[in-house]
CSV table of C-alpha atoms and ligand atoms in Angstrom, one decimal:
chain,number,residue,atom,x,y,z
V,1,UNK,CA,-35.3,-28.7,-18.0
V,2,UNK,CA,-38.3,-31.5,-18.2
V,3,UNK,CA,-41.0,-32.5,-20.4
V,4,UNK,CA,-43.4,-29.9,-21.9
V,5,UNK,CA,-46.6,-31.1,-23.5
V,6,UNK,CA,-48.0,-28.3,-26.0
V,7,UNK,CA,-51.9,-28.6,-27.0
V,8,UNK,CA,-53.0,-27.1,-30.6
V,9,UNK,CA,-56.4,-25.8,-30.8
V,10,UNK,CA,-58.5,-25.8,-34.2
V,11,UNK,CA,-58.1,-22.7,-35.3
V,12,UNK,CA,-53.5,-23.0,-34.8
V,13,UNK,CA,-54.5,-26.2,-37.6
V,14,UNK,CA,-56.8,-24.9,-40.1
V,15,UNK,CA,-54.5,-24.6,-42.9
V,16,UNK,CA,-50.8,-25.7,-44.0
V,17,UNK,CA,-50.0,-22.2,-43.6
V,18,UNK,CA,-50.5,-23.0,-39.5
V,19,UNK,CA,-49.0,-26.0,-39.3
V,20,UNK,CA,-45.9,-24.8,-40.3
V,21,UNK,CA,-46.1,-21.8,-37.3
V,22,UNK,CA,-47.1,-24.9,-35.0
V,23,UNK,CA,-43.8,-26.9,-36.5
V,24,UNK,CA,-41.7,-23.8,-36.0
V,25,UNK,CA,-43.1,-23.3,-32.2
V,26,UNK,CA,-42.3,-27.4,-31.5
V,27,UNK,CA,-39.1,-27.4,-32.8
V,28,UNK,CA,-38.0,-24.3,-31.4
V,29,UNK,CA,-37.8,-25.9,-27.9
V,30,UNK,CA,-36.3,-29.3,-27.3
V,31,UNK,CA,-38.3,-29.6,-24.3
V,32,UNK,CA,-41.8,-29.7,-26.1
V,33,UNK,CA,-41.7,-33.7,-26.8
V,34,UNK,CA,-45.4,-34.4,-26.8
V,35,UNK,CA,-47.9,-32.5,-29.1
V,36,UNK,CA,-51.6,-33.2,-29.1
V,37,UNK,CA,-53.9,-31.7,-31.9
V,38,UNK,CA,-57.4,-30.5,-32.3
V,39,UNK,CA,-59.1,-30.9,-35.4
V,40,UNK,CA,-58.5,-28.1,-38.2
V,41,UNK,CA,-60.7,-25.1,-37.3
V,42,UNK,CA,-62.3,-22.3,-39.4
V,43,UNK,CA,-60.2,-20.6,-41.4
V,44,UNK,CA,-62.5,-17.9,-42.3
V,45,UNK,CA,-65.2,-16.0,-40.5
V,46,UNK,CA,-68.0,-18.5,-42.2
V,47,UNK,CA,-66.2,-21.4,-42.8
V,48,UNK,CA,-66.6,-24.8,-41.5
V,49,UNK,CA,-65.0,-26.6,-38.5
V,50,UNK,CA,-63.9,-29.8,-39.5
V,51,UNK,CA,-65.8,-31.3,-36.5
V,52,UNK,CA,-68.6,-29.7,-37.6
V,53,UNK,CA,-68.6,-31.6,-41.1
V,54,UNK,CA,-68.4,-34.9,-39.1
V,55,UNK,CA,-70.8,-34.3,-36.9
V,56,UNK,CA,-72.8,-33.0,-40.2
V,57,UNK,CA,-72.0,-36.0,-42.2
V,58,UNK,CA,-73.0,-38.9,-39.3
V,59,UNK,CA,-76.7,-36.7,-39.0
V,60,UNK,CA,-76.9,-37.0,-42.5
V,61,UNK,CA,-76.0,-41.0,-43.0
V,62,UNK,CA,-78.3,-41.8,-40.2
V,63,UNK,CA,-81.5,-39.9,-41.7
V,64,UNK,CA,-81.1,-41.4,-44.6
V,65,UNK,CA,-79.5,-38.6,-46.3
V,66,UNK,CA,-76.0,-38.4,-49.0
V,67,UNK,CA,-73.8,-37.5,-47.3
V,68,UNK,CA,-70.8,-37.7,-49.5
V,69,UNK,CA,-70.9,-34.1,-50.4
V,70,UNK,CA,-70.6,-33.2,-47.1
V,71,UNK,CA,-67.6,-35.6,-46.7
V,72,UNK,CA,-65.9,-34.7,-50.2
V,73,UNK,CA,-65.1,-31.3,-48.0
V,74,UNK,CA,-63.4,-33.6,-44.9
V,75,UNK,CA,-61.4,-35.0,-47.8
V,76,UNK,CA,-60.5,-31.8,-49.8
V,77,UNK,CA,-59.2,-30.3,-46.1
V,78,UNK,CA,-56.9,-33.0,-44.8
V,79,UNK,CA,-56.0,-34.1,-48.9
V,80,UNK,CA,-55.4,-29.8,-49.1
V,81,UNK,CA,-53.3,-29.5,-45.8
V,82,UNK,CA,-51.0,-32.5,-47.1
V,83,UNK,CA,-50.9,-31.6,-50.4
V,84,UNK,CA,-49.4,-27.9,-49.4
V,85,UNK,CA,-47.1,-29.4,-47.4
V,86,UNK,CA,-45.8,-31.2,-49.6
V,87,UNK,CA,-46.0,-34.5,-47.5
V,88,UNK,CA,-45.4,-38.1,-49.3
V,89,UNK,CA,-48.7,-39.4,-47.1
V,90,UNK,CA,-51.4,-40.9,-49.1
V,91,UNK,CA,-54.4,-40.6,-46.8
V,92,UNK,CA,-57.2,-41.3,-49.7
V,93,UNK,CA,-57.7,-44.7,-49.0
V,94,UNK,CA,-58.4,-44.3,-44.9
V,95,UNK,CA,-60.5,-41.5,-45.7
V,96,UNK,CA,-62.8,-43.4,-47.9
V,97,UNK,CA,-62.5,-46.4,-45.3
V,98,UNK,CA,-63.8,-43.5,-42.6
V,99,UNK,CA,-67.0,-42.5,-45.0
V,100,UNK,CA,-68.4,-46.5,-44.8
V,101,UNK,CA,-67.6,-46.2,-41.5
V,102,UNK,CA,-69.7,-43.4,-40.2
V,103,UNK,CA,-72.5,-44.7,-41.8
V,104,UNK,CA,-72.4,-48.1,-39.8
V,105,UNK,CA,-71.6,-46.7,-35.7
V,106,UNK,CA,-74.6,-46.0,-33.9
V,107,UNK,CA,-73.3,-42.3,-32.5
V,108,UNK,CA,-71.7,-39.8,-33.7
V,109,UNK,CA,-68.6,-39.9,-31.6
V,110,UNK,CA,-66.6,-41.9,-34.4
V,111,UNK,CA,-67.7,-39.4,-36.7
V,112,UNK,CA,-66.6,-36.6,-34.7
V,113,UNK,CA,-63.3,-37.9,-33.6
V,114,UNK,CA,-62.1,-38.6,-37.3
V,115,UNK,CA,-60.7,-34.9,-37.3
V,116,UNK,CA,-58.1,-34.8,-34.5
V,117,UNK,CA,-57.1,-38.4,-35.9
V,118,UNK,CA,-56.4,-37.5,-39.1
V,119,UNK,CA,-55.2,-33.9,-37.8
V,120,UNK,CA,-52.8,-36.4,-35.6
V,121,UNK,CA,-51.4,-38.4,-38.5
V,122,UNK,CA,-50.8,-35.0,-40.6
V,123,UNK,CA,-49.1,-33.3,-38.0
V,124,UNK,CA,-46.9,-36.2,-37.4
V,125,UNK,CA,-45.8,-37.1,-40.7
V,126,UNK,CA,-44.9,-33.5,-41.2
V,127,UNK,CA,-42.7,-33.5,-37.5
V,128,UNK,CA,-41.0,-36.6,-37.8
V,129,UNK,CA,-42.7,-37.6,-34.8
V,130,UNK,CA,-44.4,-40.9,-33.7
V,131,UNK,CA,-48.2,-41.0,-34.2
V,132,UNK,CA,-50.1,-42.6,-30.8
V,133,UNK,CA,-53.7,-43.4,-31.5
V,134,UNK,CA,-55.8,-42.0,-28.5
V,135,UNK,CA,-58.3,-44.8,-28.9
V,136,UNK,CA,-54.7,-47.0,-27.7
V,137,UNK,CA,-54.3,-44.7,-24.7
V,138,UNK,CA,-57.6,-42.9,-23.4
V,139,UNK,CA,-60.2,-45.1,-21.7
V,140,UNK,CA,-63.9,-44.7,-21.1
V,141,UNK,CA,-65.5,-47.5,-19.4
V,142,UNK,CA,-68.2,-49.8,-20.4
V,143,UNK,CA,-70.5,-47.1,-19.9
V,144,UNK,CA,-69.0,-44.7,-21.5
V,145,UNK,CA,-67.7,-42.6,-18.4
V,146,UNK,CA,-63.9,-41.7,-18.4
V,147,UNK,CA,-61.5,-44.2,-16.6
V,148,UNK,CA,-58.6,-41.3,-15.1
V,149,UNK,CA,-56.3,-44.0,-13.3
V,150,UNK,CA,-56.4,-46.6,-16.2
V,151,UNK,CA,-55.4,-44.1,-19.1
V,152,UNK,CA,-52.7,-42.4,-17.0
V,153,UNK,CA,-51.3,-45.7,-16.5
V,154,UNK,CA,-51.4,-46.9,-19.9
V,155,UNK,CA,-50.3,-43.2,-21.2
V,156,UNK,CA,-47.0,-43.2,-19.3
V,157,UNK,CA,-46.1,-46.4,-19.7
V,158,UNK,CA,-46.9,-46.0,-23.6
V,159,UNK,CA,-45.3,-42.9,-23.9
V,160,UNK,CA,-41.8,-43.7,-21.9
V,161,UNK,CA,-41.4,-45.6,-25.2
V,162,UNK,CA,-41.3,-42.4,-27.6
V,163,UNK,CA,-38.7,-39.7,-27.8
V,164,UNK,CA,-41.4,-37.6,-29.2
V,165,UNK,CA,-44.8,-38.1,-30.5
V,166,UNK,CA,-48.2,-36.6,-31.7
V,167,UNK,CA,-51.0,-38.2,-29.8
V,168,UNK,CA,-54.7,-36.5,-31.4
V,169,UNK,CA,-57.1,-34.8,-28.8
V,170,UNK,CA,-60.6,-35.3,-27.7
V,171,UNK,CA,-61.4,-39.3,-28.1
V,172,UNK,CA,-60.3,-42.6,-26.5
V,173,UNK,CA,-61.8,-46.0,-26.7
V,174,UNK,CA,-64.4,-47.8,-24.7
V,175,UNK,CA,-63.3,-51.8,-23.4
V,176,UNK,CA,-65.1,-53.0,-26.5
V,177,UNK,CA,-63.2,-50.5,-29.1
V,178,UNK,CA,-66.0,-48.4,-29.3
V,179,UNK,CA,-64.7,-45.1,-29.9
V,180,UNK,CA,-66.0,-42.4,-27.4
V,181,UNK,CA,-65.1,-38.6,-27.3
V,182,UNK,CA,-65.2,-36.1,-24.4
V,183,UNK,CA,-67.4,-33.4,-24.8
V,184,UNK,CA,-67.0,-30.5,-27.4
V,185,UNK,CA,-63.3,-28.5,-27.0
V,186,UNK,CA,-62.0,-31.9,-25.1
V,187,UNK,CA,-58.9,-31.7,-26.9
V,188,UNK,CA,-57.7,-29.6,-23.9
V,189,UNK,CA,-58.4,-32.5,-21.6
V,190,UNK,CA,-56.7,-35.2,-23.8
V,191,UNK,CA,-53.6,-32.6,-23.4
V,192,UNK,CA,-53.5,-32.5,-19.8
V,193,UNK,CA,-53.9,-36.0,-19.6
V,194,UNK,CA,-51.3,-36.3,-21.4
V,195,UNK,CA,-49.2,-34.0,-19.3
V,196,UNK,CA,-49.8,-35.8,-16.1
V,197,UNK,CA,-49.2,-38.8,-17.6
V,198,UNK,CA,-45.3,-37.6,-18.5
V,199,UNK,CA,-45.2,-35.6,-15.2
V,200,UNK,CA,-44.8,-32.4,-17.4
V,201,UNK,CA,-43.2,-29.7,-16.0
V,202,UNK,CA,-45.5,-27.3,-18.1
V,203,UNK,CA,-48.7,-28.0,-20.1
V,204,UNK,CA,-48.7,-25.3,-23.1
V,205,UNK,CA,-52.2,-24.7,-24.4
V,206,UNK,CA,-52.1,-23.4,-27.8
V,207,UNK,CA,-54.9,-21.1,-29.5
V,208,UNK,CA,-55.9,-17.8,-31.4
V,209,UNK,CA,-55.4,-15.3,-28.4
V,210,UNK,CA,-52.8,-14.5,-26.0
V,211,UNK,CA,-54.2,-15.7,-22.7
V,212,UNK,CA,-56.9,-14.3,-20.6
V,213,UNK,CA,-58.4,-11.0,-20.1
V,214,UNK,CA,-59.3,-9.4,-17.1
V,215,UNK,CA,-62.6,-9.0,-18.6
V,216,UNK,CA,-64.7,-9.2,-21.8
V,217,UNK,CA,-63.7,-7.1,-24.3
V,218,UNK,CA,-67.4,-6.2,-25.6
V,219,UNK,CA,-67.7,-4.7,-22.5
V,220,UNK,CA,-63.9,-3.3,-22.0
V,221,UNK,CA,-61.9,-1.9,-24.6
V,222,UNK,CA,-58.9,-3.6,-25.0
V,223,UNK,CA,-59.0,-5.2,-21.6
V,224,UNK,CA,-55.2,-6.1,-19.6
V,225,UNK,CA,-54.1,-9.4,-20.0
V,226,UNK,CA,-53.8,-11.7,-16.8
V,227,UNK,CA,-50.1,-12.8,-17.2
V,228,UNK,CA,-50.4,-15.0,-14.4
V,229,UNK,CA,-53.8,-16.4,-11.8
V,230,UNK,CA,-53.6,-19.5,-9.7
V,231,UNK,CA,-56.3,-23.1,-10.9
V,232,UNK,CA,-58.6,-21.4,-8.1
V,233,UNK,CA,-58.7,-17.9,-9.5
V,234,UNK,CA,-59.3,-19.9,-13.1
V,235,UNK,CA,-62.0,-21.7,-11.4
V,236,UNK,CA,-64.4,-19.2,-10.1
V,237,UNK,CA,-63.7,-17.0,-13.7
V,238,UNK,CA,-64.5,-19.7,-16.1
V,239,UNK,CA,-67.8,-20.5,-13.4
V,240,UNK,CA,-69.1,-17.2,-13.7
V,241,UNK,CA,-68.3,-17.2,-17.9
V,242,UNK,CA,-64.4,-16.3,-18.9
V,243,UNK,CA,-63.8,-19.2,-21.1
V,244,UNK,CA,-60.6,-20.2,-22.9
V,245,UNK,CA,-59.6,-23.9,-21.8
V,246,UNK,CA,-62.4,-27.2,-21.0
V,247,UNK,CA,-63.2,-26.6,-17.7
V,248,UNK,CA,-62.2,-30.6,-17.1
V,249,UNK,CA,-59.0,-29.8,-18.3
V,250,UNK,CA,-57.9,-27.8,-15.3
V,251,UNK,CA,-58.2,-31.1,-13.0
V,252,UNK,CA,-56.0,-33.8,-13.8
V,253,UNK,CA,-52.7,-31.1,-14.1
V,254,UNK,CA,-53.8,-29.2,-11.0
V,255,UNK,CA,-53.7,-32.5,-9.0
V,256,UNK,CA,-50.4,-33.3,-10.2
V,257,UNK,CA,-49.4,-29.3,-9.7
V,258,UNK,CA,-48.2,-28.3,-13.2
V,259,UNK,CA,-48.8,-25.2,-14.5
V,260,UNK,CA,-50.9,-24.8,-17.4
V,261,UNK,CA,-49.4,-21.6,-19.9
V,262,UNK,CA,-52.0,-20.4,-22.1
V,263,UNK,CA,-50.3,-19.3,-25.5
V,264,UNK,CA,-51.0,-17.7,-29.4
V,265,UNK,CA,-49.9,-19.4,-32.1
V,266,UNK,CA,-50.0,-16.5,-34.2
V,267,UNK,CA,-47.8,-14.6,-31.7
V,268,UNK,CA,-45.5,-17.0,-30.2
V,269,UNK,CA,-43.1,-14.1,-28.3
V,270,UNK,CA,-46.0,-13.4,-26.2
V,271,UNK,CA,-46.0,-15.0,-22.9
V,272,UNK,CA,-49.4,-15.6,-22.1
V,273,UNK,CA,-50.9,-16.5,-19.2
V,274,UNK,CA,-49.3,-19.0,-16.5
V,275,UNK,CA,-51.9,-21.1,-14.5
V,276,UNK,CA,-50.5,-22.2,-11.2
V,277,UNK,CA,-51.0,-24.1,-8.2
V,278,UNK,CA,-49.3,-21.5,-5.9
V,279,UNK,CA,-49.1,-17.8,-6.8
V,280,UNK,CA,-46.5,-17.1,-8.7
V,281,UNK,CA,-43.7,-14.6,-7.2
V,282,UNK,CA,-44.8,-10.2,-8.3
V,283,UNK,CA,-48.3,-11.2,-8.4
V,284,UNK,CA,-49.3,-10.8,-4.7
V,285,UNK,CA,-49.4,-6.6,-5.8
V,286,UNK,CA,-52.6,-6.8,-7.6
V,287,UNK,CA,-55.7,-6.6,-5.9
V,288,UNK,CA,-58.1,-8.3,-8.7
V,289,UNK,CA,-57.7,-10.6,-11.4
V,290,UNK,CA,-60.4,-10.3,-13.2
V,291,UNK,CA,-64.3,-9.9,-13.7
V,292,UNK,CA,-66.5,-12.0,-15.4
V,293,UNK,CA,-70.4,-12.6,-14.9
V,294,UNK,CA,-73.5,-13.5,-16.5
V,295,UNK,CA,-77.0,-12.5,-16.8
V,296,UNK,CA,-80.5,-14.0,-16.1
V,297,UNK,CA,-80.8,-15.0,-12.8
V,298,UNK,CA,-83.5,-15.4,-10.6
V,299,UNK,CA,-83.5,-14.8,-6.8
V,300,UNK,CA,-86.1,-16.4,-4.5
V,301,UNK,CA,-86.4,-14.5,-1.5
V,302,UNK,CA,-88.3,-16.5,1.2
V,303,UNK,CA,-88.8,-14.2,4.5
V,304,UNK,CA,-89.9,-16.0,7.6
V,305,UNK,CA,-90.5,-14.7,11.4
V,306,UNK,CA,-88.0,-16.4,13.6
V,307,UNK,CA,-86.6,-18.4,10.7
V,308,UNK,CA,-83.3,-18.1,12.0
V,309,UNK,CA,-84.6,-20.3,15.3
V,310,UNK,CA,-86.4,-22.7,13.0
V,311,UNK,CA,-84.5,-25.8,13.0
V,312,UNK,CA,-84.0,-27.5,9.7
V,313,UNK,CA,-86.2,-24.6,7.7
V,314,UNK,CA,-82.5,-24.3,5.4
V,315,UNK,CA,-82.4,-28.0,4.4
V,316,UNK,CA,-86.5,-28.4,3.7
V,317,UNK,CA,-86.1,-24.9,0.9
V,318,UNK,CA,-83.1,-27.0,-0.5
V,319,UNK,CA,-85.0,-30.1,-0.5
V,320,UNK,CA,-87.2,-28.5,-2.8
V,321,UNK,CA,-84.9,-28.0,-5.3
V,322,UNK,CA,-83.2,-31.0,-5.2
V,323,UNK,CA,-86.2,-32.8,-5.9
V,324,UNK,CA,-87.2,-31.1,-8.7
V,325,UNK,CA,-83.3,-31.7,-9.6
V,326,UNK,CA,-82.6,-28.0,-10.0
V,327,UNK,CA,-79.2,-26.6,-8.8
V,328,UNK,CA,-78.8,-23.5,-7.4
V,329,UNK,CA,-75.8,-20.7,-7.1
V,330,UNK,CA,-75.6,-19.1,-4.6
V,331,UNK,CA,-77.4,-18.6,-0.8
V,332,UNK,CA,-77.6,-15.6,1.0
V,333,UNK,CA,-79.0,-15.2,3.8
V,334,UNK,CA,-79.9,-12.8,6.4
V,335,UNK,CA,-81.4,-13.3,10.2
V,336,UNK,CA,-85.7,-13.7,8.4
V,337,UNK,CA,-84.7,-14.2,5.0
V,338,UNK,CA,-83.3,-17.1,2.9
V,339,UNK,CA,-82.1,-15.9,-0.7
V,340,UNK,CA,-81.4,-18.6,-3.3
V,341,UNK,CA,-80.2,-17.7,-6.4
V,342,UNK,CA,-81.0,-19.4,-9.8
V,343,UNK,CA,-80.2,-19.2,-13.1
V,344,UNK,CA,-83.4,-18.6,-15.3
V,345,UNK,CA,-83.2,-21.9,-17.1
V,346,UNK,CA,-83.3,-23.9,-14.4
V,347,UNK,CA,-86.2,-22.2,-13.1
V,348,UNK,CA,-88.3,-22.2,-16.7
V,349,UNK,CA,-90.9,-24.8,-16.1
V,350,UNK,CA,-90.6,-25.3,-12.5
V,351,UNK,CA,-91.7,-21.8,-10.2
V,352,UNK,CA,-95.3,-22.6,-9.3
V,353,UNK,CA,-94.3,-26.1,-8.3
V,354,UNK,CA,-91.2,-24.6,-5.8
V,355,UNK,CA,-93.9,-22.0,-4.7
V,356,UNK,CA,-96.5,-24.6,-4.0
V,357,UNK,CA,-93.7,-27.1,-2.6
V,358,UNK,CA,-92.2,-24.2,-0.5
V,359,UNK,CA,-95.4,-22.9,1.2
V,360,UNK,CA,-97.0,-26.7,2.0
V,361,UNK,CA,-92.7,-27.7,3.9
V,362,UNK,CA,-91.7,-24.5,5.6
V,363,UNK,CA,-95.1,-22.1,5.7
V,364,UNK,CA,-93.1,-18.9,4.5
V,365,UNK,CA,-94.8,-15.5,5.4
V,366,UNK,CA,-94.1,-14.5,2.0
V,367,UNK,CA,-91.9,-15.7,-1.1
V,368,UNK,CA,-90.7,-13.3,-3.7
V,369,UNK,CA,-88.9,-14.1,-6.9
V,370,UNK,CA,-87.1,-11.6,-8.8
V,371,UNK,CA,-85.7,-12.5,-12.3
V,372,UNK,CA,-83.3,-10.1,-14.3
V,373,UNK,CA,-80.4,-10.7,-12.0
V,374,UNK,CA,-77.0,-10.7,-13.5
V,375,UNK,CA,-74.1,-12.1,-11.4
V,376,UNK,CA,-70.4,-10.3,-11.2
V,377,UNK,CA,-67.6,-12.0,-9.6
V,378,UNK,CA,-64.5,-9.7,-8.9
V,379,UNK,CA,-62.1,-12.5,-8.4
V,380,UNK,CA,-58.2,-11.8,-7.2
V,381,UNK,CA,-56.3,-13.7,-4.3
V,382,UNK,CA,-55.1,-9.8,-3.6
V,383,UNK,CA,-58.2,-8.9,-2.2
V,384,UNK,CA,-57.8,-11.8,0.9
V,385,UNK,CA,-56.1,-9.1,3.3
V,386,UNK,CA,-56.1,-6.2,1.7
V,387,UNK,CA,-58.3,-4.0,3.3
V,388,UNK,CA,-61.0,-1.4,1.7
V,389,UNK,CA,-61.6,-3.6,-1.4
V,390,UNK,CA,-65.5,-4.7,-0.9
V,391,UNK,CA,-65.8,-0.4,-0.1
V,392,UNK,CA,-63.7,0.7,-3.1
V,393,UNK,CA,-66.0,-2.0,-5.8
V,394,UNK,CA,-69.8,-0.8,-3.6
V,395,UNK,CA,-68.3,2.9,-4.1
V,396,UNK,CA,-67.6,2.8,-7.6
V,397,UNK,CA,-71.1,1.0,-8.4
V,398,UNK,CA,-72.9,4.2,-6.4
V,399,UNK,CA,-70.7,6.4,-8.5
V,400,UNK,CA,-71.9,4.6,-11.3
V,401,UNK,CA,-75.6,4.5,-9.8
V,402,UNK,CA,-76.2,1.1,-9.4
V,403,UNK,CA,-78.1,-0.7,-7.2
V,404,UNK,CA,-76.8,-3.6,-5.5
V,405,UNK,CA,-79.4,-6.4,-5.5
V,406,UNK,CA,-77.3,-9.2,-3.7
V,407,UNK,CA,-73.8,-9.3,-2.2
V,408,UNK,CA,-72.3,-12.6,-1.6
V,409,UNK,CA,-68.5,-13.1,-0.5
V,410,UNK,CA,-66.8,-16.7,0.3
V,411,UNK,CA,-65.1,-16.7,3.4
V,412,UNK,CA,-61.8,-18.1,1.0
V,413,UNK,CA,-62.2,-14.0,0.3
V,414,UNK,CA,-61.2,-14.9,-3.6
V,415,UNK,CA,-64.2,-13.3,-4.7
V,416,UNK,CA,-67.1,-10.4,-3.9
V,417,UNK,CA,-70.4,-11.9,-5.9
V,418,UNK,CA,-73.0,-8.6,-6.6
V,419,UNK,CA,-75.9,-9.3,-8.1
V,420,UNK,CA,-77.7,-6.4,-10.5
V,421,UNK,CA,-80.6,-5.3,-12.6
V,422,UNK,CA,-79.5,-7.4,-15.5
V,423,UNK,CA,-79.9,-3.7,-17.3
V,424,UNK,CA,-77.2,-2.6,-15.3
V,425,UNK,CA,-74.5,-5.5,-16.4
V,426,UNK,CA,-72.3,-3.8,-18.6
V,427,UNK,CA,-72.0,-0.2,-16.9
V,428,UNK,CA,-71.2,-2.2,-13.5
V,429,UNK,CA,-68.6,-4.6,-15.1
V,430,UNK,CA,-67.2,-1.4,-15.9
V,431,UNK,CA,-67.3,0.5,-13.1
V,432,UNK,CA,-65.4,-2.0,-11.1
V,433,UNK,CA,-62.9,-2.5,-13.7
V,434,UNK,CA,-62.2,0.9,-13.8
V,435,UNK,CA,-61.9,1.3,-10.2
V,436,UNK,CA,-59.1,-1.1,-10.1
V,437,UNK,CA,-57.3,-1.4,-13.4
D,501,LIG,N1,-62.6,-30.8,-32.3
D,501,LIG,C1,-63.4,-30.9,-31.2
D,501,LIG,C2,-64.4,-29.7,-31.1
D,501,LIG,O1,-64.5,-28.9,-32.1
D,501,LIG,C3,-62.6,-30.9,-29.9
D,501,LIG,C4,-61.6,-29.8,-29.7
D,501,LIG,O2,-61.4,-29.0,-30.6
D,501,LIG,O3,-61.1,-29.7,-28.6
D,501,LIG,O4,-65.1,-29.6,-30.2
């Protein structure tokens, strides 16, 4: 049918007893030919991620702390893992090379990447399959930022070469051989690199729970599953706080237009969730996708007479903010009144400086802030055309007494923003997925 490239998260490697479900899912499809690990993950509520124990063990080295006890667990994990799968791969004397090691790089990225590349070898050795170093493949320039064009190249051209093979997640390699990593969960980026490197026809992300939800289940019992949503659907959920892949991971297959399937190793006949460029065919029906939102927001309301004839009063507000380098989410506005909405943090150490900044640039009649906010984005391609949706989501929040602080809608129509009393989170998130589900 065509390549599929299937990504393992930590917790589908945290023990031999999961390598063997991750051999059985590979195998089980001639199609999967490229597999790209994450380092082994907790096994138990509070045990360690392997990750963690680098990271642990390069903060100990570099305050002048031992940390070989902390490192003897590294060793007991991988030596464990081979060990129960009976594997004739003697990784002692690398993993004793690796301890010097941390000790002399100057970052912890070396440290930290040690898991998915001795994760890689493990899971190779067991499959058969070729083992690719990342730091061979994935390159961050001279300053450390990621190099897209180069490492596709150098990916496809390398990988033509292998039938099948195991390249680890999360790191590549700087021009000098530096070893750099993405940021934390990056393993999901190194697999759709990987995937757009092949020209995959799917990229399978592997972890602990069968897709997405349609919303958080400690607000929802026992939410629905989202069997299928399209990259921008993704996008404005995982903004507003539904997280289950890297948010940089969506990029590189969405530009090449492969479809990302979100799966459970520990319930393989489930079908997850399908990621797609276009909609995929039966899912037109459904008004909403899904609901997710956060809490602690601010909004700044700044009311002006005849604001709306006041040329450039918009872009001074904004320049405000940008100088101060805060971001801002969303702006709603009405004919007097410019609304900007920020998340607390950004606001922390900042509001009497925007006040006095405001006042002295556009001379405001008044400026209000009001903190508390919680966002909810009701996200669903159904709702472009469909008509009575906004009514039907502001009914059931009166039903449910709620007052609507702020109402924001794109004109894409994927999404109706509401903002709340942050008191009032959980029984709106409710409300409108009752309405709908
Ligand atoms: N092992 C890394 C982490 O724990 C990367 C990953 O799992 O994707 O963040």
């Amino acid at each position: 049918m065509g390549i599929k490239v299937a990504k393992f998260g930590g917790s589908s490697l945290s023990d031999a007893e999961q390598f063997k479900k991750v051999k059985e899912i590979l195998l089980s499809d001639p199609d999967r030919r490229y597999a790209v690990p994450s380092a082994p993950g907790r096994r138990f509520d509070d045990d360690d991620k392997i990750t963690d124990l680098l990271y642990r063990c390069y903060k100990l080295a570099h305050t002048g702390q031992s940390y070989s006890e902390c490192f003897s667990q590294v060793v007991e994990r991988f030596c464990g893992i081979v060990n129960d799968l009976e594997l004739d791969l003697d990784l002692l004397p690398e993993l004793h090379e690796t301890e010097s090691e941390i000790a002399r790089q100057d970052n912890a990225d070396y440290a930290a990447s040690r898991g998915e590349y001795f994760c890689g070898m493990i899971l190779a050795k067991y499959l058969g399959w070729d083992f690719i170093d990342a730091a061979e493949v994935v390159r961050f320039d001279r300053q450390g930022v990621f190099a897209p064009e180069w490492t596709n190249e150098q990916l496809g051209e390398t990988l033509r070469e292998h039938e099948h093979a195991v390249i680890p997640g999360f790191y590549g390699s700087m021009p000098s051989g530096q070893v750099k990593t993405f940021s934390r969960g990056g393993s999901d980026i190194t697999g759709a690199l990987v995937a757009r490197a092949v020209n995959a026809v799917l990229y399978e992300n592997w972890t602990d729970v069968s897709g997405f939800l349609m919303a958080d289940p400690h607000i929802i019992d026992k939410p629905r599953f989202i069997d299928a949503l399209t990259y921008r659907e993704l996008r404005e959920l995982s903004y507003m706080g539904a997280t289950v892949l890297h948010e940089d991971a969506i990029f590189p297959v969405r530009k090449a237009g492969i479809p990302t399937n979100i799966r459970n190793t520990n319930n393989p006949d489930h079908p997850g969730t399908m990621i797609s460029v276009e909609p995929s065919p039966g899912s037109e029906d459904r008004t909403i996708t899904g609901i997710a939102g956060h809490k602690n927001f601010t909004l700044i309301s700044i009311d002006k007479a005849m604001m709306n004839s006041e040329l450039g009063f918009g872009r001074r507000v904004l320049s405000v903010l940008e100088d101060l380098g805060i971001s801002f989410e969303h702006l709603p506005t009405g004919i007097d009144t410019m609304c900007v909405v920020i998340a607390d943090k950004e606001l922390e150490r900042h509001k009497q400086e925007i006040i006095d900044r405001i006042q002295v640039l556009c001379q405001p009649d008044s400026i209000e802030f009001n903190s508390g906010i919680a966002l909810i984005a009701t996200v669903g391609r159904g709702m472009v055309n469909k008509r009575g949706t906004a009514s039907r989501l502001f009914r059931a929040l009166a039903v449910a007494d709620i007052n609507v602080r702020m109402i924001d809608q794109g004109s894409s129509e994927l999404n109706i923003i509401v903002g709340v009393d942050g008191k009032d989170f959980e029984r709106a998130v409710s409300a409108i997925y009752y309405e709908f589900v």
